[in-house]
Short mmCIF file of C-alpha atoms in Angstrom, two decimals:
data_model
loop_
_atom_site.label_atom_id
_atom_site.label_comp_id
_atom_site.label_asym_id
_atom_site.label_seq_id
_atom_site.Cartn_x
_atom_site.Cartn_y
_atom_site.Cartn_z
CA MET J 16 -25.25 -17.76 19.18
CA SER J 17 -24.78 -20.35 21.91
CA THR J 18 -23.04 -19.57 25.20
CA THR J 19 -19.97 -21.49 24.04
CA MET J 20 -19.76 -19.45 20.84
CA TRP J 21 -20.07 -16.20 22.82
CA PHE J 22 -17.11 -17.24 24.97
CA GLN J 23 -15.19 -18.17 21.82
CA ALA J 24 -16.01 -14.79 20.22
CA ILE J 25 -14.84 -12.96 23.36
CA GLY J 26 -11.64 -15.03 23.37
CA ILE J 27 -10.92 -14.21 19.71
CA LEU J 28 -11.61 -10.51 20.38
CA LEU J 29 -9.23 -10.51 23.36
CA VAL J 30 -6.49 -12.19 21.32
CA PHE J 31 -6.99 -9.59 18.61
CA LEU J 32 -6.77 -6.68 21.08
CA VAL J 33 -3.65 -8.09 22.77
CA PHE J 34 -1.82 -8.55 19.48
CA VAL J 35 -2.86 -5.12 18.18
CA GLY J 36 -1.48 -3.67 21.42
CA LEU J 37 1.78 -5.57 20.96
CA MET J 38 2.09 -4.32 17.37
CA MET J 39 1.31 -0.73 18.35
CA ALA J 40 3.89 -0.87 21.16
CA ARG J 41 6.40 -2.37 18.70
CA LYS J 42 6.85 -5.38 20.95
CA LEU J 43 5.93 -7.86 18.22
CA PRO J 44 6.40 -7.38 14.46
CA THR J 45 3.35 -7.82 12.23
CA ILE J 46 5.09 -10.53 10.23
CA LEU J 47 4.99 -12.75 13.37
CA ALA J 48 1.78 -11.41 14.90
CA LEU J 49 -0.46 -12.43 11.99
CA PRO J 50 0.33 -16.18 11.91
CA CYS J 51 0.28 -16.29 15.73
CA MET J 52 -3.21 -14.75 15.74
CA ALA J 53 -4.31 -17.18 13.05
CA ILE J 54 -3.26 -20.20 15.13
CA LEU J 55 -4.83 -18.85 18.33
CA PHE J 56 -8.11 -17.98 16.54
CA ALA J 57 -8.26 -21.54 15.23
CA ILE J 58 -7.49 -23.11 18.61
CA ILE J 59 -10.18 -21.01 20.36
CA ALA J 60 -12.75 -21.90 17.68
CA GLY J 61 -12.00 -25.60 18.02
CA VAL J 62 -10.12 -26.30 14.76
CA PRO J 63 -8.18 -29.59 15.19
CA LEU J 64 -4.38 -29.48 14.95
CA LEU J 65 -4.16 -32.48 12.61
CA SER J 66 -6.61 -34.54 10.58
CA ASN J 67 -6.26 -37.61 8.38
CA ASP J 68 -9.41 -36.65 6.50
CA PRO J 69 -8.48 -34.36 3.57
CA GLU J 70 -11.96 -32.80 3.75
CA THR J 71 -11.55 -31.76 7.39
CA THR J 72 -10.11 -28.34 8.20
CA SER J 73 -6.99 -28.56 10.36
CA ILE J 74 -4.43 -26.07 11.65
CA ALA J 75 -1.46 -27.90 10.16
CA LYS J 76 -2.76 -28.57 6.66
CA THR J 77 -5.50 -26.03 5.92
CA ILE J 78 -4.34 -22.98 7.84
CA LEU J 79 -0.54 -23.22 7.91
CA ALA J 80 0.26 -25.18 4.76
CA GLY J 81 -2.67 -23.99 2.64
CA GLY J 82 -2.65 -20.46 4.01
CA SER J 83 1.03 -19.91 3.28
CA MET J 84 0.28 -20.47 -0.44
CA LYS J 85 -3.06 -18.66 -0.49
CA LEU J 86 -1.68 -15.34 -1.79
CA SER J 87 0.82 -16.85 -4.22
CA GLY J 88 -0.62 -14.75 -7.06
CA ALA J 89 -0.21 -11.57 -5.04
CA ILE J 90 3.35 -12.53 -4.09
CA ALA J 91 4.19 -13.10 -7.77
CA GLY J 92 2.80 -9.67 -8.64
CA LEU J 93 4.87 -8.14 -5.86
CA ILE J 94 8.07 -9.77 -7.10
CA PHE J 95 7.55 -8.69 -10.72
CA GLY J 96 6.68 -5.16 -9.61
CA ALA J 97 9.88 -4.92 -7.56
CA TRP J 98 11.86 -6.31 -10.52
CA PHE J 99 10.46 -3.61 -12.79
CA GLY J 100 11.31 -0.93 -10.24
CA GLN J 101 14.91 -2.05 -10.08
CA ILE J 102 15.16 -2.06 -13.88
CA LEU J 103 13.93 1.56 -13.98
CA ASN J 104 16.55 2.44 -11.39
CA LYS J 105 19.44 0.62 -13.05
CA VAL J 106 18.92 2.09 -16.52
CA GLY J 107 18.68 5.61 -15.06
CA ILE J 108 15.01 6.37 -15.76
CA THR J 109 14.01 7.04 -12.13
CA LYS J 110 16.68 9.68 -11.54
CA SER J 111 16.16 11.21 -14.99
CA ILE J 112 12.46 11.79 -14.26
CA ILE J 113 13.30 13.47 -10.95
CA ARG J 114 16.00 15.61 -12.58
CA LYS J 115 13.57 16.77 -15.28
CA ALA J 116 11.01 17.73 -12.63
CA ALA J 117 13.64 19.73 -10.70
CA GLU J 118 14.66 21.59 -13.87
CA LEU J 119 11.04 22.47 -14.68
CA ALA J 120 10.30 23.75 -11.18
CA GLY J 121 13.23 26.13 -10.86
CA ASP J 122 13.29 27.80 -7.42
CA LYS J 123 9.52 28.09 -6.81
CA PRO J 124 8.69 26.11 -3.61
CA VAL J 125 5.03 25.39 -4.44
CA LEU J 126 5.85 24.33 -7.99
CA ILE J 127 8.79 22.21 -6.79
CA ALA J 128 6.62 20.39 -4.23
CA ILE J 129 3.76 19.77 -6.67
CA LEU J 130 6.04 18.56 -9.48
CA PHE J 131 7.90 16.24 -7.12
CA PHE J 132 4.58 14.92 -5.80
CA ILE J 133 3.40 14.16 -9.36
CA THR J 134 6.78 12.75 -10.38
CA ALA J 135 7.14 10.52 -7.33
CA SER J 136 3.53 9.33 -7.72
CA ILE J 137 4.32 8.19 -11.28
CA ILE J 138 7.48 6.43 -10.10
CA PHE J 139 5.67 4.70 -7.21
CA SER J 140 2.87 3.62 -9.59
CA ALA J 141 5.49 1.46 -11.28
CA ALA J 142 7.66 0.49 -8.32
CA GLY J 143 6.91 0.30 -4.62
CA GLY J 144 8.78 -0.84 -1.55
CA LEU J 145 11.02 0.89 0.96
CA GLY J 146 14.04 0.72 -1.35
CA MET J 147 12.32 2.84 -3.99
CA VAL J 148 11.04 5.31 -1.36
CA ILE J 149 14.61 5.72 -0.06
CA LEU J 150 15.96 6.17 -3.59
CA VAL J 151 13.42 8.85 -4.48
CA GLY J 152 13.41 10.46 -1.04
CA THR J 153 17.18 10.92 -0.82
CA ILE J 154 17.01 12.89 -4.08
CA VAL J 155 13.86 14.99 -3.77
CA ILE J 156 13.81 15.78 -0.03
CA PRO J 157 17.18 17.63 0.01
CA ILE J 158 16.13 19.62 -3.07
CA MET J 159 12.87 20.65 -1.39
CA LEU J 160 14.60 21.59 1.88
CA THR J 161 17.22 23.60 0.01
CA ALA J 162 14.37 25.46 -1.74
CA GLY J 163 13.05 26.53 1.68
CA ILE J 164 10.26 23.95 2.04
CA SER J 165 9.76 22.83 5.65
CA GLN J 166 10.75 19.36 6.85
CA PHE J 167 7.09 18.44 7.42
CA VAL J 168 5.99 19.42 3.91
CA ALA J 169 8.97 17.62 2.35
CA SER J 170 7.94 14.53 4.32
CA ILE J 171 4.29 14.58 3.28
CA VAL J 172 5.13 15.20 -0.40
CA VAL J 173 6.87 11.80 -0.44
CA LEU J 174 4.25 10.05 1.72
CA LEU J 175 1.32 11.39 -0.31
CA ALA J 176 3.08 10.25 -3.49
CA VAL J 177 3.44 6.78 -1.95
CA GLY J 178 -0.32 6.78 -1.27
CA VAL J 179 -1.35 7.88 -4.76
CA GLY J 180 1.26 5.77 -6.54
CA SER J 181 0.32 2.61 -4.62
CA LEU J 182 -3.29 2.92 -5.84
CA PHE J 183 -2.12 2.79 -9.46
CA ASN J 184 0.61 0.21 -8.85
CA VAL J 185 -0.88 -2.86 -10.50
CA SER J 186 1.33 -5.24 -8.52
CA ASN J 187 -0.62 -4.21 -5.40
CA TRP J 188 -3.93 -5.22 -6.97
CA ALA J 189 -3.15 -8.93 -6.87
CA ILE J 190 -4.10 -9.16 -3.20
CA TYR J 191 -7.68 -8.10 -4.06
CA VAL J 192 -7.74 -10.67 -6.87
CA ASP J 193 -6.72 -13.43 -4.46
CA VAL J 194 -8.77 -12.37 -1.44
CA LEU J 195 -12.01 -11.17 -3.07
CA GLY J 196 -11.93 -13.06 -6.38
CA LEU J 197 -12.16 -9.88 -8.47
CA SER J 198 -10.77 -9.56 -11.98
CA VAL J 199 -7.99 -7.07 -12.72
CA ASP J 200 -10.16 -5.08 -15.13
CA LYS J 201 -12.88 -4.75 -12.45
CA ILE J 202 -10.32 -3.30 -10.03
CA ALA J 203 -9.04 -0.96 -12.76
CA ASN J 204 -12.56 0.32 -13.44
CA TYR J 205 -12.90 1.57 -9.85
CA THR J 206 -9.35 2.81 -9.24
CA LEU J 207 -10.05 6.47 -10.02
CA VAL J 208 -12.89 6.45 -7.47
CA VAL J 209 -10.31 6.13 -4.67
CA ALA J 210 -7.28 7.71 -6.38
CA ALA J 211 -8.82 10.98 -7.59
CA PRO J 212 -9.96 12.18 -4.12
CA LEU J 213 -6.54 11.46 -2.58
CA THR J 214 -4.79 13.24 -5.47
CA VAL J 215 -6.91 16.37 -5.13
CA ILE J 216 -6.67 16.37 -1.31
CA SER J 217 -2.89 15.91 -1.59
CA LEU J 218 -2.46 18.94 -3.86
CA ILE J 219 -4.62 21.12 -1.57
CA MET J 220 -2.75 19.85 1.48
CA ILE J 221 0.70 20.57 0.00
CA VAL J 222 -0.22 24.14 -0.97
CA PHE J 223 -1.95 24.75 2.39
CA TYR J 224 1.02 23.66 4.49
CA ILE J 225 3.59 25.46 2.33
CA LYS J 226 1.65 28.68 2.86
CA LYS J 227 1.05 27.94 6.56
CA ASP J 228 4.45 26.56 7.65
CA GLY J 229 6.57 29.13 5.85
CA LYS J 230 10.16 28.32 5.08
CA GLY J 231 12.24 25.48 6.42
CA ARG J 232 15.98 25.28 6.72
CA LYS J 233 18.15 26.12 3.73
CA ALA J 234 21.26 24.21 4.74
CA TRP J 235 21.32 20.54 3.79
CA ALA J 236 24.12 18.15 2.99
CA MET J 237 23.31 16.63 -0.37
CA PRO J 238 23.89 12.87 -0.60
CA ALA J 239 27.12 11.92 -2.28
CA ALA J 240 26.79 11.25 -6.00
CA THR J 241 26.98 7.65 -7.05
CA PRO J 242 28.09 6.22 -10.40
CA GLY J 243 25.22 6.44 -12.86
CA ASP J 244 23.61 9.53 -11.32
CA ASN J 245 24.20 11.45 -14.54
CA LYS J 246 23.30 8.57 -16.82
CA LYS J 247 21.57 9.89 -19.95
CA VAL J 248 18.50 8.10 -21.24
CA PRO J 249 16.39 8.86 -24.33
CA ALA J 250 13.50 11.21 -23.58
CA ILE J 251 10.98 8.70 -24.96
CA SER J 252 12.09 6.15 -22.33
CA LEU J 253 10.65 8.34 -19.55
CA ILE J 254 7.20 6.94 -20.40
CA SER J 255 8.35 3.46 -19.29
CA PRO J 256 6.89 3.59 -15.74
CA LEU J 257 3.43 4.15 -17.24
CA VAL J 258 3.52 1.16 -19.60
CA PRO J 259 2.21 -1.52 -17.17
CA VAL J 260 -0.46 0.85 -15.83
CA LEU J 261 -1.71 1.71 -19.34
CA LEU J 262 -1.70 -1.95 -20.43
CA VAL J 263 -3.88 -2.89 -17.46
CA PHE J 264 -6.23 0.11 -17.71
CA ILE J 265 -6.67 0.21 -21.49
CA PHE J 266 -6.08 -3.34 -22.69
CA LYS J 267 -7.16 -5.17 -19.51
CA ILE J 268 -3.96 -7.25 -19.49
CA ASP J 269 -3.19 -9.22 -16.32
CA ILE J 270 -0.65 -7.87 -13.86
CA VAL J 271 2.39 -10.11 -14.45
CA PRO J 272 2.39 -9.92 -18.28
CA ALA J 273 1.81 -6.16 -18.09
CA VAL J 274 4.87 -5.73 -15.87
CA ILE J 275 6.97 -8.00 -18.09
CA ALA J 276 5.91 -5.94 -21.13
CA GLY J 277 6.93 -2.78 -19.25
CA ALA J 278 10.35 -4.27 -18.52
CA ILE J 279 10.86 -5.23 -22.18
CA VAL J 280 9.82 -1.77 -23.38
CA THR J 281 12.21 -0.16 -20.87
CA ILE J 282 15.15 -2.24 -22.08
CA LEU J 283 14.34 -1.62 -25.75
CA LEU J 284 13.99 2.15 -25.28
CA THR J 285 17.19 2.56 -23.24
CA TRP J 286 19.22 -0.40 -24.57
CA PRO J 287 21.86 -0.48 -21.80
CA LYS J 288 25.28 -2.01 -22.32
CA ARG J 289 24.54 -5.22 -20.42
CA PRO J 290 20.78 -5.83 -20.71
CA VAL J 291 20.89 -9.46 -19.57
CA HIS J 292 22.89 -8.55 -16.47
CA ILE J 293 20.49 -5.72 -15.65
CA LEU J 294 17.45 -8.00 -15.99
CA SER J 295 18.95 -10.73 -13.80
CA SER J 296 20.46 -8.49 -11.11
CA ALA J 297 17.27 -6.41 -10.97
CA LEU J 298 15.26 -9.57 -10.24
CA VAL J 299 17.55 -10.59 -7.37
CA GLU J 300 17.66 -7.09 -5.86
CA GLY J 301 13.92 -6.65 -6.37
CA ILE J 302 13.22 -9.84 -4.41
CA GLN J 303 15.50 -8.56 -1.64
CA ASP J 304 13.54 -5.28 -1.56
CA VAL J 305 10.18 -7.00 -1.07
CA ALA J 306 11.29 -9.95 1.09
CA GLY J 307 9.59 -8.42 4.14
CA ALA J 308 6.37 -7.77 2.22
CA MET J 309 6.43 -11.34 0.90
CA GLY J 310 6.71 -12.66 4.45
CA LEU J 311 3.84 -10.38 5.45
CA MET J 312 1.70 -11.76 2.60
CA ILE J 313 2.37 -15.32 3.77
CA GLY J 314 1.17 -14.27 7.24
CA ILE J 315 -1.90 -12.61 5.72
CA GLY J 316 -2.69 -15.80 3.80
CA ILE J 317 -2.42 -17.88 6.97
CA LEU J 318 -4.69 -15.44 8.85
CA LEU J 319 -7.13 -15.40 5.95
CA SER J 320 -7.32 -19.21 5.95
CA SER J 321 -7.93 -19.15 9.70
CA VAL J 322 -10.80 -16.62 9.70
CA MET J 323 -12.38 -18.31 6.68
CA SER J 324 -12.28 -21.77 8.25
CA PRO J 325 -15.78 -23.06 9.06
CA GLN J 326 -15.19 -23.02 12.84
CA VAL J 327 -13.74 -19.50 13.11
CA SER J 328 -16.15 -18.09 10.53
CA ALA J 329 -19.12 -19.51 12.46
CA VAL J 330 -17.95 -17.61 15.56
CA ILE J 331 -17.09 -14.29 13.90
CA SER J 332 -19.69 -14.05 11.12
CA PRO J 333 -22.68 -13.24 13.39
CA LEU J 334 -20.73 -10.32 14.85
CA ILE J 335 -19.76 -9.08 11.38
CA GLU J 336 -23.34 -9.41 10.10
CA SER J 337 -24.63 -7.32 13.00
CA VAL J 338 -22.51 -4.31 11.97
CA LEU J 339 -22.40 -4.87 8.21
CA PRO J 340 -23.60 -1.75 6.31
CA GLY J 341 -26.23 -2.63 3.72
CA SER J 342 -27.12 0.76 2.21
CA PRO J 343 -25.23 3.89 1.05
CA LEU J 344 -25.44 6.06 4.21
CA PRO J 345 -24.36 3.39 6.74
CA TYR J 346 -21.61 2.32 4.29
CA ILE J 347 -20.32 5.91 4.10
CA LEU J 348 -20.46 6.52 7.86
CA PHE J 349 -19.06 3.10 8.80
CA PHE J 350 -15.92 3.25 6.67
CA THR J 351 -15.24 6.96 7.10
CA ILE J 352 -15.54 7.00 10.89
CA LEU J 353 -13.66 3.71 11.29
CA SER J 354 -10.99 4.48 8.67
CA PRO J 355 -8.33 5.06 11.41
CA LEU J 356 -8.63 1.30 12.07
CA ALA J 357 -6.49 0.90 8.95
CA ILE J 358 -3.43 2.12 10.88
CA TYR J 359 -1.36 0.03 13.30
CA ARG J 360 -2.17 -3.06 11.19
CA GLY J 361 -5.78 -2.84 12.36
CA PRO J 362 -8.90 -4.65 11.17
CA LEU J 363 -9.35 -2.42 8.08
CA ASN J 364 -5.73 -2.73 6.94
CA VAL J 365 -5.49 -5.02 3.93
CA TRP J 366 -1.84 -5.68 4.91
CA GLY J 367 -2.96 -6.80 8.35
CA LEU J 368 -6.32 -8.07 9.55
CA GLY J 369 -8.26 -6.33 6.77
CA SER J 370 -7.98 -9.17 4.27
CA GLY J 371 -9.69 -11.59 6.63
CA ILE J 372 -12.35 -9.05 7.62
CA ALA J 373 -13.04 -8.23 3.96
CA ALA J 374 -13.52 -11.92 3.18
CA LEU J 375 -15.97 -12.13 6.08
CA PHE J 376 -17.82 -9.04 4.80
CA VAL J 377 -18.31 -10.80 1.47
CA SER J 378 -19.38 -14.07 3.08
CA ALA J 379 -21.89 -12.07 5.17
CA GLY J 380 -23.48 -10.54 2.07
CA MET J 381 -21.46 -7.50 0.98
CA THR J 382 -20.51 -7.50 -2.71
CA PRO J 383 -16.80 -8.03 -3.46
CA VAL J 384 -16.68 -4.67 -5.30
CA ALA J 385 -18.10 -2.83 -2.28
CA ALA J 386 -15.58 -4.52 0.02
CA MET J 387 -12.72 -3.74 -2.38
CA LEU J 388 -13.72 -0.08 -2.70
CA ALA J 389 -13.96 0.31 1.07
CA LEU J 390 -10.56 -1.30 1.73
CA ARG J 391 -8.85 0.70 -1.02
CA ALA J 392 -10.44 3.94 0.24
CA VAL J 393 -9.27 3.42 3.83
CA SER J 394 -5.84 2.43 2.51
CA ASN J 395 -5.38 6.18 1.87
CA VAL J 396 -5.20 6.61 5.64
CA GLN J 397 -2.85 3.66 6.05
CA SER J 398 -0.37 4.46 3.28
CA VAL J 399 0.08 8.13 4.23
CA SER J 400 -0.52 8.37 8.00
CA ASP J 401 0.36 5.00 9.55
CA PRO J 402 3.39 5.30 11.90
CA THR J 403 4.06 1.57 11.55
CA ASN J 404 4.84 1.88 7.82
CA SER J 405 8.53 1.40 7.15
CA HIS J 406 8.44 4.28 4.65
CA ASN J 407 6.88 6.62 7.24
CA VAL J 408 9.60 5.71 9.73
CA TRP J 409 12.36 6.31 7.18
CA VAL J 410 10.95 9.63 5.91
CA ALA J 411 10.46 10.97 9.44
CA ASP J 412 14.00 9.98 10.39
CA PHE J 413 15.54 11.40 7.20
CA THR J 414 13.81 14.78 7.57
CA LYS J 415 14.18 14.82 11.38
CA SER J 416 10.39 15.11 11.73
CA ASP J 417 8.16 13.74 14.48
CA ILE J 418 6.38 10.65 13.11
CA ASN J 419 3.43 11.20 15.46
CA GLU J 420 3.10 14.80 14.26
CA ILE J 421 2.88 13.46 10.71
CA LEU J 422 0.05 11.17 11.86
CA LYS J 423 -1.85 13.96 13.64
CA LYS J 424 -1.53 16.48 10.80
CA THR J 425 -2.27 14.12 7.91
CA LEU J 426 -5.07 12.03 9.44
CA PRO J 427 -7.91 14.59 9.00
CA TRP J 428 -6.93 15.08 5.35
CA THR J 429 -6.66 11.38 4.53
CA MET J 430 -9.99 10.73 6.28
CA ALA J 431 -11.50 13.44 4.07
CA SER J 432 -10.23 11.57 0.99
CA VAL J 433 -11.86 8.39 2.37
CA LEU J 434 -15.16 10.23 2.84
CA ILE J 435 -15.18 11.51 -0.75
CA ALA J 436 -14.22 8.10 -2.14
CA VAL J 437 -16.87 6.15 -0.21
CA VAL J 438 -19.56 8.73 -1.02
CA ILE J 439 -18.85 8.25 -4.73
CA GLY J 440 -18.40 4.50 -4.35
CA ALA J 441 -21.53 3.96 -2.25
CA PHE J 442 -23.82 5.15 -5.02
CA MET J 443 -21.98 2.98 -7.55
CA VAL J 444 -22.25 -0.30 -5.68
CA PHE J 445 -25.63 -0.09 -3.90
#
């Protein structure tokens, strides 16, 4: 690298560190930080602001205009996933599944926690977003606390379910399709590699902390009942959340048609009084639920376009190549030890800088499957432990738990799940 490029690399690194600090200190939201970083990276690397030549990379056309549309497929998957989640809620399936789990568990704390973990994981595999976490959490957390489960355990049951469910939620896969150019069936083939370790670690963790923490408080004010809480649905309709997942895993159907098929099956099995109204209102409310995530994806697309531009890539790629793991052991050590960089919207967070870094890994010689496996493995740390997640903030507030205590207590366990996943994955992709 020339002296000029070294100065540019240092400048880009300093910008990155400043913005990570601002995000960690909650001085600047990620949704604004990502496009700001993208523009500054491009300016430092010498990308022109405007260009009349359509073949020339420019900040205005290539990075801002092109980048904002770069993850359009992922945004579509997000919208349809949120729509499906609202349909499940409106017809009464979500609450019916939780009620069935509570009836099966009785008053046994360990069984209650495990059944709610499994139940919530299934629900989150079909529908993500803060709205769904709040819906499920306001039902299951009071039940767990009333059964004598501590506030911390009640919190991690929901957060671990978010982590496991998000791995199976096909609407989340679209970002890997757009960023790494992988097919949906390829992502499906490797999902259990990252999901199984987190599931097993979660079950061990729940039992361990229930035994260790003892009982929590018994008194809890149950949320007021709302119309539709006791809505009866046919037992067969409870399989609805699994329909999109099974269509993708078994029949290799793309994400959007799989979700649409799941919505149709849900309506046919429950046949509500006003199906057209439910479908239309669920779409509007679903879009509202994921509006923030959509904005974040636009920012990710802009950042991705910036780091993949010829000028920025030429500055960063030599640094990436120098640390890029090329065999199983370095791959395992690199992503396990650095997995905490997935929190605070860090460089291994696919919802932050991770998408751009992953694209650079691939351009530097790593296979797309290896990059995808690594990012999905470290996402176990991000989805469960990251204090900047909106669902972590809500759960900690609702249970009156310390969000930093959740980070400290869960991080060793989620890193263990990363280690197991990358050990398995390393010998599959090298």
